[in-house]
Short mmCIF file of C-alpha atoms and ligand atoms in Angstrom, two decimals:
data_model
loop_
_atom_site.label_atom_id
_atom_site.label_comp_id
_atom_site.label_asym_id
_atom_site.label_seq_id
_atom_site.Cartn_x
_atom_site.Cartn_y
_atom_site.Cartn_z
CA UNK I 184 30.99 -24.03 -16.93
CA UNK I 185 29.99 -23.61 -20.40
CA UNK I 186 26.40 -24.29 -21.20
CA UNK I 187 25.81 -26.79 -24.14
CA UNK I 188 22.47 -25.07 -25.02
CA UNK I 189 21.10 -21.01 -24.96
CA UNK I 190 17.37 -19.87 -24.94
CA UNK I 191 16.57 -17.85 -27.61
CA UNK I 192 13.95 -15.19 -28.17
CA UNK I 193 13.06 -13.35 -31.37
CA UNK I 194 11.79 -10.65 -31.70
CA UNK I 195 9.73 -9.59 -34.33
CA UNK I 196 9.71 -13.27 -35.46
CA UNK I 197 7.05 -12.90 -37.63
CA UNK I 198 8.40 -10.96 -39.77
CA UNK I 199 11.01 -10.98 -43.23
CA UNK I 200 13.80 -10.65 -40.72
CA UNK I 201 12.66 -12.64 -38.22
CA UNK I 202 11.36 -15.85 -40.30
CA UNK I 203 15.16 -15.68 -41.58
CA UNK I 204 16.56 -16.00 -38.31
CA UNK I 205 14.10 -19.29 -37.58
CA UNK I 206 15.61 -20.58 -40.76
CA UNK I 207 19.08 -19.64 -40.36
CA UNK I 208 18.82 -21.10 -36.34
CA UNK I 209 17.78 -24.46 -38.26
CA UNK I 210 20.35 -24.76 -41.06
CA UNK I 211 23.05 -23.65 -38.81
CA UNK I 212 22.21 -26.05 -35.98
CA UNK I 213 22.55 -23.43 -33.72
CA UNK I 214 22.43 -24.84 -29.92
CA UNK I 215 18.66 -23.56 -28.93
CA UNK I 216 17.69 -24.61 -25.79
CA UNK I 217 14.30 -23.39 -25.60
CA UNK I 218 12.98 -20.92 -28.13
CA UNK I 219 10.63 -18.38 -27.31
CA UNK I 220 9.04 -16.10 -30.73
CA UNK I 221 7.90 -12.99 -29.80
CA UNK I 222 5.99 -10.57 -31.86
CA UNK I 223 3.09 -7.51 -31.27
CA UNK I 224 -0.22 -8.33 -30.02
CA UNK I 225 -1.92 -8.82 -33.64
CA UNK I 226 -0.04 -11.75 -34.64
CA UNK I 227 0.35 -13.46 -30.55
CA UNK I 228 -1.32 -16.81 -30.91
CA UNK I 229 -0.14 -18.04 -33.98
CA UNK I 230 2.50 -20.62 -34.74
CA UNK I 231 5.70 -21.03 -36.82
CA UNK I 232 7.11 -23.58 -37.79
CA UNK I 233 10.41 -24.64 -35.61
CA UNK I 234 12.78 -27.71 -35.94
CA UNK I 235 9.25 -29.43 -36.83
CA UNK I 236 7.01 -28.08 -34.08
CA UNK I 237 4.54 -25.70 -34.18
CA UNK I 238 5.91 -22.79 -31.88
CA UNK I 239 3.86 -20.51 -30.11
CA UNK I 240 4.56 -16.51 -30.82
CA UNK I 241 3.31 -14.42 -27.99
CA UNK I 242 3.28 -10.49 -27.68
CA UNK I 243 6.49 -8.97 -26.81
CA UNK I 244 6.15 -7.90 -22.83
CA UNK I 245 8.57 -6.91 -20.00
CA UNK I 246 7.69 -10.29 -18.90
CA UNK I 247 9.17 -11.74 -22.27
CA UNK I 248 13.36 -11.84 -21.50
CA UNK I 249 13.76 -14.07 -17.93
CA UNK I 250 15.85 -16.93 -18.78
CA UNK I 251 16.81 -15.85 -22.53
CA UNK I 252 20.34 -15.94 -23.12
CA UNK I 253 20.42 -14.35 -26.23
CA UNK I 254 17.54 -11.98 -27.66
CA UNK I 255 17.41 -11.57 -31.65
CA UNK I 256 15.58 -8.58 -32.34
CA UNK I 257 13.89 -6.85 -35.37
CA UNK I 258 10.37 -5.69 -34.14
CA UNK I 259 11.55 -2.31 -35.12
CA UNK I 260 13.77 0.59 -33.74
CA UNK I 261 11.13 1.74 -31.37
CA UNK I 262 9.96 -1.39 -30.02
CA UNK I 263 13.68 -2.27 -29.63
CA UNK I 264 14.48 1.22 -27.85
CA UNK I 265 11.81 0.43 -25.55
CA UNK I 266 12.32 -3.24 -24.85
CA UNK I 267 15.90 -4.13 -25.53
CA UNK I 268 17.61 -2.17 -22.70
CA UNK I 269 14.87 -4.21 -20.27
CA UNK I 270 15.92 -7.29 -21.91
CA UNK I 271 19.28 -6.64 -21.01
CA UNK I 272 18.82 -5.87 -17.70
CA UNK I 273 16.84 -9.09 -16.96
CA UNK I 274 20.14 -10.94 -18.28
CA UNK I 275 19.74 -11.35 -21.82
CA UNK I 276 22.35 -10.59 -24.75
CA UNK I 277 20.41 -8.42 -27.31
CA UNK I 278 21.57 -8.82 -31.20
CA UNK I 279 19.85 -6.16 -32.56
CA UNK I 280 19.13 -5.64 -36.44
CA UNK I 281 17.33 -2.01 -35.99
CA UNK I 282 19.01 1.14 -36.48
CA UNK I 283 18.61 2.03 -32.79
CA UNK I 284 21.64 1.93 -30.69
CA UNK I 285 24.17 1.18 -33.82
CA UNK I 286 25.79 5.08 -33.26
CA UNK I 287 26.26 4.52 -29.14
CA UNK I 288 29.58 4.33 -27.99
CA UNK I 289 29.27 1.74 -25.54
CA UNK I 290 27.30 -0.72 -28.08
CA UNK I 291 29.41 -2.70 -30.42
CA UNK I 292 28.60 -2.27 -34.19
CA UNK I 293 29.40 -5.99 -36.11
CA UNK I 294 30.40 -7.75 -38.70
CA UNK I 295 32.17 -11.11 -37.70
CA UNK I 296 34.13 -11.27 -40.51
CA UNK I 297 35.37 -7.18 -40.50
CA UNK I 298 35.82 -6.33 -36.51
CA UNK I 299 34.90 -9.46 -34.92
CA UNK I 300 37.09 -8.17 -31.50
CA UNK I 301 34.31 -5.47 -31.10
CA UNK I 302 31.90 -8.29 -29.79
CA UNK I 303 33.99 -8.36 -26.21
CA UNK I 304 32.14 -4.34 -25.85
CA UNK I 305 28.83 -5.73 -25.33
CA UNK I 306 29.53 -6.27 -21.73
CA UNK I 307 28.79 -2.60 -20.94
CA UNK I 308 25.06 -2.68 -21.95
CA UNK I 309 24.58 -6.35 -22.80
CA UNK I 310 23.41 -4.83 -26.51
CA UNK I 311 25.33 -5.77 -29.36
CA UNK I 312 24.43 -3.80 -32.84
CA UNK I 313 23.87 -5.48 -36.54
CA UNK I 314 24.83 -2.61 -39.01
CA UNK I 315 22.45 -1.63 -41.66
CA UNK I 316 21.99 -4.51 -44.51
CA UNK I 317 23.96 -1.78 -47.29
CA UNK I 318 26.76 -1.20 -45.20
CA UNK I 319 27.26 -5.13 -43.67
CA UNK I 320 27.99 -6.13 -47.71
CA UNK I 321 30.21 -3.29 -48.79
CA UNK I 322 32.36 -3.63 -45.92
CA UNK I 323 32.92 -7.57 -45.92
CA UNK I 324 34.16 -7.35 -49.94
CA UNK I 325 36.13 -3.57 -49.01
CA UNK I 326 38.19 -4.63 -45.42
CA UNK I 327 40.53 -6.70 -47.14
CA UNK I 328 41.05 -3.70 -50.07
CA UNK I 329 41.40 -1.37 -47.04
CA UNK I 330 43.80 -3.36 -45.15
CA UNK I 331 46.14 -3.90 -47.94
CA UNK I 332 45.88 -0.55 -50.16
CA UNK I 333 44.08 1.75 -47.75
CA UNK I 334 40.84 3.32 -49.32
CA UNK I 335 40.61 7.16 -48.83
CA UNK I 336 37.55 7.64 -50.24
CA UNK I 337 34.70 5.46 -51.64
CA UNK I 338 31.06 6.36 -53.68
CA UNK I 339 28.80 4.13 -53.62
CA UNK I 340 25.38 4.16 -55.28
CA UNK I 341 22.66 1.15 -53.59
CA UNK I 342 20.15 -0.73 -55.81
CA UNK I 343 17.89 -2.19 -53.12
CA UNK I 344 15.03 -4.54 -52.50
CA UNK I 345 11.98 -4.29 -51.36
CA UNK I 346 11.95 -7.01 -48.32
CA UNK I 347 14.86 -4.10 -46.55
CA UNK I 348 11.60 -2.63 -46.03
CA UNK I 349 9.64 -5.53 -44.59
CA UNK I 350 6.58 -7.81 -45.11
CA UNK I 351 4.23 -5.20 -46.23
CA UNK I 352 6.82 -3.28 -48.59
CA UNK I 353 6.68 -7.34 -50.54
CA UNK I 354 3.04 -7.46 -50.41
CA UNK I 355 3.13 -3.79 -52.29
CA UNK I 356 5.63 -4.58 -54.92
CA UNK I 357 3.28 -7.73 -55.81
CA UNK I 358 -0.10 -5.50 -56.02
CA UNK I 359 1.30 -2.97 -57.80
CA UNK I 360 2.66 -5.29 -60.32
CA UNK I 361 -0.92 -7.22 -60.85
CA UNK I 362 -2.46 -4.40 -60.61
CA UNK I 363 -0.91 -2.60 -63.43
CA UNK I 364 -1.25 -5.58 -65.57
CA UNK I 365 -4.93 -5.72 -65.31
CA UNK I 366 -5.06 -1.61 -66.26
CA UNK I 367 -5.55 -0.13 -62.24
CA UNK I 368 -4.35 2.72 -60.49
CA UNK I 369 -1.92 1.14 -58.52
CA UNK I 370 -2.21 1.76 -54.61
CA UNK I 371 0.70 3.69 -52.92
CA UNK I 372 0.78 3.29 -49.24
CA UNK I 373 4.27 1.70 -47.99
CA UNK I 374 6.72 3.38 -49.86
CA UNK I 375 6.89 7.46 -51.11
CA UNK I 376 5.95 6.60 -54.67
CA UNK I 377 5.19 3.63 -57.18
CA UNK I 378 7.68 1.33 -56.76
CA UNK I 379 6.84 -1.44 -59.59
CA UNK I 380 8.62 -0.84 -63.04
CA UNK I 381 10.35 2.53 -60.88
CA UNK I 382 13.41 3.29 -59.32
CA UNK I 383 12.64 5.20 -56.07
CA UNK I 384 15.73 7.72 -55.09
CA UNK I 385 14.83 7.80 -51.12
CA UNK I 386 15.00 5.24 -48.46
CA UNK I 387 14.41 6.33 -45.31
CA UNK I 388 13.60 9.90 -44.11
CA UNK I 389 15.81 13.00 -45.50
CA UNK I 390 17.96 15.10 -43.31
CA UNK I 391 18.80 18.76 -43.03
CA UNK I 392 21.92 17.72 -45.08
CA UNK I 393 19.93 16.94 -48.09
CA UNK I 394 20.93 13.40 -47.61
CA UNK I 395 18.79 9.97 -46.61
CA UNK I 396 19.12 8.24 -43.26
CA UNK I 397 19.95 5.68 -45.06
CA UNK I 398 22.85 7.28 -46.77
CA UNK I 399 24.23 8.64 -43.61
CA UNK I 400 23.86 5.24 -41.81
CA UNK I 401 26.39 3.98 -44.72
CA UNK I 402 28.91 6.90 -43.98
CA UNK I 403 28.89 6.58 -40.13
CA UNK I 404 28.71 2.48 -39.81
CA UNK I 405 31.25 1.95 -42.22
CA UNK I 406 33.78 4.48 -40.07
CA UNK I 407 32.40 2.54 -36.92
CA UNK I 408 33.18 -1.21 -37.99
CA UNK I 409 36.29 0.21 -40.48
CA UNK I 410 37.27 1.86 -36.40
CA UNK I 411 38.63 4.68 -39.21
CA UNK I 412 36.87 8.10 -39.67
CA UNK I 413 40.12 9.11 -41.82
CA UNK I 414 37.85 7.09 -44.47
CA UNK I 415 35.76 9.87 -47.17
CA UNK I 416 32.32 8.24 -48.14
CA UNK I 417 29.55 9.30 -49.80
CA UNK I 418 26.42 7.86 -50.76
CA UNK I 419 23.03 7.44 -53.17
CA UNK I 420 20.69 4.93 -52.14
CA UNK I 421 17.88 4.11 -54.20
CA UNK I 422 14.80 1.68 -53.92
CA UNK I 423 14.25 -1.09 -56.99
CA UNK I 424 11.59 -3.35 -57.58
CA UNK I 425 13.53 -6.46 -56.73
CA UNK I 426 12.37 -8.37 -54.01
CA UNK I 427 15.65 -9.77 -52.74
CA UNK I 428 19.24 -8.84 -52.32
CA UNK I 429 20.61 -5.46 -52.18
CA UNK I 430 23.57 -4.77 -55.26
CA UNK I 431 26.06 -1.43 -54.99
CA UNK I 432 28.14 -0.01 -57.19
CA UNK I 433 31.10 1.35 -55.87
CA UNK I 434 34.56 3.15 -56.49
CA UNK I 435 36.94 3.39 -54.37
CA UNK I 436 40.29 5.68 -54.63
CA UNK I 437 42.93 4.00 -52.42
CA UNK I 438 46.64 5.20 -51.38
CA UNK I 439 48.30 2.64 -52.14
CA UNK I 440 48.55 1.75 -56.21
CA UNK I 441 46.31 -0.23 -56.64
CA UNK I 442 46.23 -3.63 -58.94
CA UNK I 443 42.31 -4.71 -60.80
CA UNK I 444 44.02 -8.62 -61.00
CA UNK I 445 45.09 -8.64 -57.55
CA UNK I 446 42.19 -7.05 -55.79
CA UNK I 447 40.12 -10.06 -57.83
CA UNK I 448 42.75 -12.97 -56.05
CA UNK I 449 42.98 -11.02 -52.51
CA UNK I 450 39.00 -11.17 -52.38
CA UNK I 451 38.72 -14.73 -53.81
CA UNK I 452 40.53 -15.70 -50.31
CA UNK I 453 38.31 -13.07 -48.67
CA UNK I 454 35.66 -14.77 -45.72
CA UNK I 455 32.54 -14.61 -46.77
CA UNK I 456 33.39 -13.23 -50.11
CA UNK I 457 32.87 -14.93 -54.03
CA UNK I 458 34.10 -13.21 -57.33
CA UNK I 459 31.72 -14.02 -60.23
CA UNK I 460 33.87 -11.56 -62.57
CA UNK I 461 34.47 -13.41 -66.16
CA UNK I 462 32.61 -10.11 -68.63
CA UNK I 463 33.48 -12.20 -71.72
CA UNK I 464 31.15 -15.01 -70.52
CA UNK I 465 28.65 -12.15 -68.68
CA UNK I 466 29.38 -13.62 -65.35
CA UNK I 467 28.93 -10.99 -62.70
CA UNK I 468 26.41 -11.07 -59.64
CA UNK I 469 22.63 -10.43 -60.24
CA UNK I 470 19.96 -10.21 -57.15
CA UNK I 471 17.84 -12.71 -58.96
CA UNK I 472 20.92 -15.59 -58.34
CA UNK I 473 22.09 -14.48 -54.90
CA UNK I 474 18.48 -14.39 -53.21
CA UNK I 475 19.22 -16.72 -51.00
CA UNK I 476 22.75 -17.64 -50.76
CA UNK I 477 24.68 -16.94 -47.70
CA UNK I 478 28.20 -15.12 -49.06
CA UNK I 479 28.96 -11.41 -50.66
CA UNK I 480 29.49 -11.46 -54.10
CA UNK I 481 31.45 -9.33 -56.13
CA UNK I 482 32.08 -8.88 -59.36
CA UNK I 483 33.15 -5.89 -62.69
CA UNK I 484 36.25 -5.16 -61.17
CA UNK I 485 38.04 -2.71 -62.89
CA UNK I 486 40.30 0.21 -62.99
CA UNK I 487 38.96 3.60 -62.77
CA UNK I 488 41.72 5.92 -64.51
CA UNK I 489 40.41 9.29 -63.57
CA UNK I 490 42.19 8.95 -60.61
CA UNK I 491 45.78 8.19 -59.63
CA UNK I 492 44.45 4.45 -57.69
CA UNK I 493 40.82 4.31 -58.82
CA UNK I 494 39.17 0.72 -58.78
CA UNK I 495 35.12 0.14 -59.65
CA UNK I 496 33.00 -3.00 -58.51
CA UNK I 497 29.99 -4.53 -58.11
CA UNK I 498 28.26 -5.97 -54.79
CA UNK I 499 25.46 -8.07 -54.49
CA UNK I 500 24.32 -9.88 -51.63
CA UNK I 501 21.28 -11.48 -49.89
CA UNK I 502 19.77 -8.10 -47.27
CA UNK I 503 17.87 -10.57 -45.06
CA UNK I 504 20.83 -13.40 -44.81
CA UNK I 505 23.90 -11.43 -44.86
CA UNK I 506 22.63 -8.53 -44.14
CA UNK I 507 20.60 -9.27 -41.44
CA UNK I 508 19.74 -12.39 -40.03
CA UNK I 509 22.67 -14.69 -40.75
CA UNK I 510 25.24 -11.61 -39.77
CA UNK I 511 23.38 -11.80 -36.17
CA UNK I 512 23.39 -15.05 -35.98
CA UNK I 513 27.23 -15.37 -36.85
CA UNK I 514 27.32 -12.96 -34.04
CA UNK I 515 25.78 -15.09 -31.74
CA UNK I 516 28.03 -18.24 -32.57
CA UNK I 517 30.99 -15.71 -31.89
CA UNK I 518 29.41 -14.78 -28.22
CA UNK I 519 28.89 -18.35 -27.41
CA UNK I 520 31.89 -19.54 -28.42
CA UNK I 521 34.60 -17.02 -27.37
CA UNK I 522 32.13 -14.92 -24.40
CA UNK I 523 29.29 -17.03 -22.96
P1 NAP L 784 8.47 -6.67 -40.96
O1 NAP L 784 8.49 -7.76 -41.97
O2 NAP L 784 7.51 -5.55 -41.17
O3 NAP L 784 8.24 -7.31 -39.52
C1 NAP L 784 8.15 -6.56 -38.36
C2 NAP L 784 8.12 -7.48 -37.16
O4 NAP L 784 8.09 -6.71 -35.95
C3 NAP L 784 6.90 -8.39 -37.11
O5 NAP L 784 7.23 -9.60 -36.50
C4 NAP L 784 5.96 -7.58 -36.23
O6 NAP L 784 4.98 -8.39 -35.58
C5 NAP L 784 6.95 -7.06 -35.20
N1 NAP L 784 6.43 -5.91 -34.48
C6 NAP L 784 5.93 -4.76 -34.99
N2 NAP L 784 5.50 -3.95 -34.01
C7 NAP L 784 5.71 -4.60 -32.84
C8 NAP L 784 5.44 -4.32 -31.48
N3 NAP L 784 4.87 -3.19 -31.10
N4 NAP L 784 5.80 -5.24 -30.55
C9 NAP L 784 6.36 -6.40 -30.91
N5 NAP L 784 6.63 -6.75 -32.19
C10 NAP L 784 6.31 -5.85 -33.14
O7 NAP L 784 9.87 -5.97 -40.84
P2 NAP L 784 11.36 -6.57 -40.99
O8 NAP L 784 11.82 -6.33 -42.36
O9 NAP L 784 11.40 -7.95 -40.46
O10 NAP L 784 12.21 -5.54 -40.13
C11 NAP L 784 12.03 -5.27 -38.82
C12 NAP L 784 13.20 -4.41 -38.29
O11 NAP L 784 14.46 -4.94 -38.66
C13 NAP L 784 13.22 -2.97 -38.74
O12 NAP L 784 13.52 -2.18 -37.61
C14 NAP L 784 14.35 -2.82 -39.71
O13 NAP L 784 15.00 -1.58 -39.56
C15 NAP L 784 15.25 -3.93 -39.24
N6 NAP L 784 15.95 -4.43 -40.41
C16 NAP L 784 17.26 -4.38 -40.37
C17 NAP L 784 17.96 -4.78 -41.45
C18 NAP L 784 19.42 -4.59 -41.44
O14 NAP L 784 19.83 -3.82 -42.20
N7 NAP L 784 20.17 -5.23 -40.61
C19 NAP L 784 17.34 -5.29 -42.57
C20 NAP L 784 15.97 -5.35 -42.57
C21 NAP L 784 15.28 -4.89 -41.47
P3 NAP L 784 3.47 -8.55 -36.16
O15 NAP L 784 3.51 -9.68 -37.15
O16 NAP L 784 2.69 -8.91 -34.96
O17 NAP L 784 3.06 -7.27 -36.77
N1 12T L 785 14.87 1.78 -43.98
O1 12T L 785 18.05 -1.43 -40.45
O2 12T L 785 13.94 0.29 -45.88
O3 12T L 785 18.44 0.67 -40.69
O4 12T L 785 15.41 -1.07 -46.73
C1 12T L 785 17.18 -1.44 -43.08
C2 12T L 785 16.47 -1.44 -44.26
C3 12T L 785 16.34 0.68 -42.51
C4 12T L 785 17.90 -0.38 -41.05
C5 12T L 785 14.96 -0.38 -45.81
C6 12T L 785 15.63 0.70 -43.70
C7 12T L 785 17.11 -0.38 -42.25
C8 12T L 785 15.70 -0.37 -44.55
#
């Protein structure tokens, strides 16, 4: 018998991530049974606010997980390589938004609207994988291109916020800001450099390669959820002092030939997708109008003639709905409706 309601637990629900799945559980009406918010020892006894009561959080334990159904987690890969294989064992479904088990073969990488038939895997380790926030909007607006054209190679250069990197990466943006305006040295302590009136050309840790983390997670998820390695990508991401929404610029080569006006009416029909594209009016996506909206927009699509079936565009969409909290919690409508 299907169960009208699921117990919830978040963790890291104190944090950007984890205040947007509280919010997103609300709009969404999401059948919570009981909802447990779990977070690290320094913020346990303090509430949030949920459905109009004040909700306890507690610290995240191996106590935390008996009679959750489904476990949102982003306390952070290695709180969630530690406790989201217990979790699972005691019975709970983990959604989880860290980088952690997104590469493991026997944990489904998803994106509801891209490879929603992946979500059946989870039964091997009861752990179901939200790709990075970068990747989760470029492949939503390129499936339907790849499905109809097929893309052979893509570039794609990230312009992203601050809140990717959590509550205290906000709090910096904001001090460094005031604190340039009133003539001080500006403290550096969350990200490498200055990040107010800068462009920061690392996020992440670098690799032997001479690439980012964060670059390679863009290569490898997109292959995983695309279930295509044939696919060539390649990748700059760079840190801007927005604080939310994530925007890409990418170009794309495709086999197929390739058609600017019918790439903008095959992703006007796209799920999840909106074209703002009208340059005579200077309609195109900005972070400053998306923050906050729940769909991938795209927009300055155009042909790239350098190549034989070149095509440029322009991808902005909320990191902590789309790509994060809302794309687990689509997830977890998917589960409950087709799985649990
Ligand atoms: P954040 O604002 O810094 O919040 C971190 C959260 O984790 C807080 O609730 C914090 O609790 C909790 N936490 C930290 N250490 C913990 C511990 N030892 N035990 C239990 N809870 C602990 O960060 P965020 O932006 O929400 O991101 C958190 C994670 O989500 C990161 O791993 C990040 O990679 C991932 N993320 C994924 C995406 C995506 O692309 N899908 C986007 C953004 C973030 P306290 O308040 O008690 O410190
Ligand atoms: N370093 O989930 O800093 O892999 O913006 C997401 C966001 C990692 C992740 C960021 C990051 C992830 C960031």
């Amino acid at each position: 018998m299907k169960k009208k309601k699921y117990n919830v637990a978040i963790a890291g629900a104190t944090g950007v991530v984890g205040r947007e799945f509280i919010k997103i559980l609300e709009e969404r009406n999401f059948p919570v049974g009981e909802i447990k918010l779990l977070a690290s020892e320094r913020s346990a006894g303090s509430r949030i606010d949920f459905k109009g009561n004040g909700e306890l959080v507690t610290d995240l334990n191996d106590e935390s997980f008996k009679g959750v159904d489904i476990g949102l987690f982003s306390p952070g890969a290695s709180v969630s390589a530690k406790h989201a294989p217990r979790a699972a064992k005691a019975g709970c479904i983990v959604i989880d938004n860290t980088s952690q088990f997104r590469m493991d073969p026997d944990v489904p990488l998803v994106v509801p609207e891209v490879n929603p038939k992946d979500i059946g895997l989870y039964k091997k380790k009861n752990i179901i994988a939200n790709p990075n926030c970068s990747t989760i909007q470029m492949v939503v607006a390129l499936k339907p291109i790849h499905d109809k054209y097929r893309i052979k190679r893509i570039v794609v250069s990230t312009y992203q916020s601050v809140s990717g990197a959590g509550k205290e990466a906000m709090e910096e943006l904001s001090l460094q800001v005031r604190d340039l305006f009133n003539m001080k040295e500006p403290e550096v302590n969350v990200f490498p450099h200055r990040i107010a009136f800068n462009c920061i050309p690392q996020i992440d840790s670098f690799l032997d390669n001479g690439y980012t983390k964060e670059e390679m997670k863009m290569v490898n998820e997109t292959k995983k959820i695309f279930g295509d390695d044939s696919v060539k990508i390649t990748a700059t991401t760079v840190r801007v002092p927005v604080f939310v929404a994530h925007s890409e610029a990418v170009n794309i080569e495709t086999e197929k030939p390739i058609d600017p006006e019918d790439v903008k009416k095959l992703l006007s029909k796209a799920p999840g997708v909106v074209v703002i594209d009208e340059p005579g009016e200077g309609a195109y996506p900005m972070p400053a109008d998306i923050a906050g909206q729940d769909e991938v927009f795209v927009g300055r699509i155009r042909r790239d003639d350098t190549v034989p079936n070149g095509l440029n565009m322009w991808i902005v969409s909320d990191n902590l709905r789309k790509g994060a909290a809302l794309n687990a919690v689509q997830i977890a409508e998917a589960l409950i409706k087709d799985y649990i």
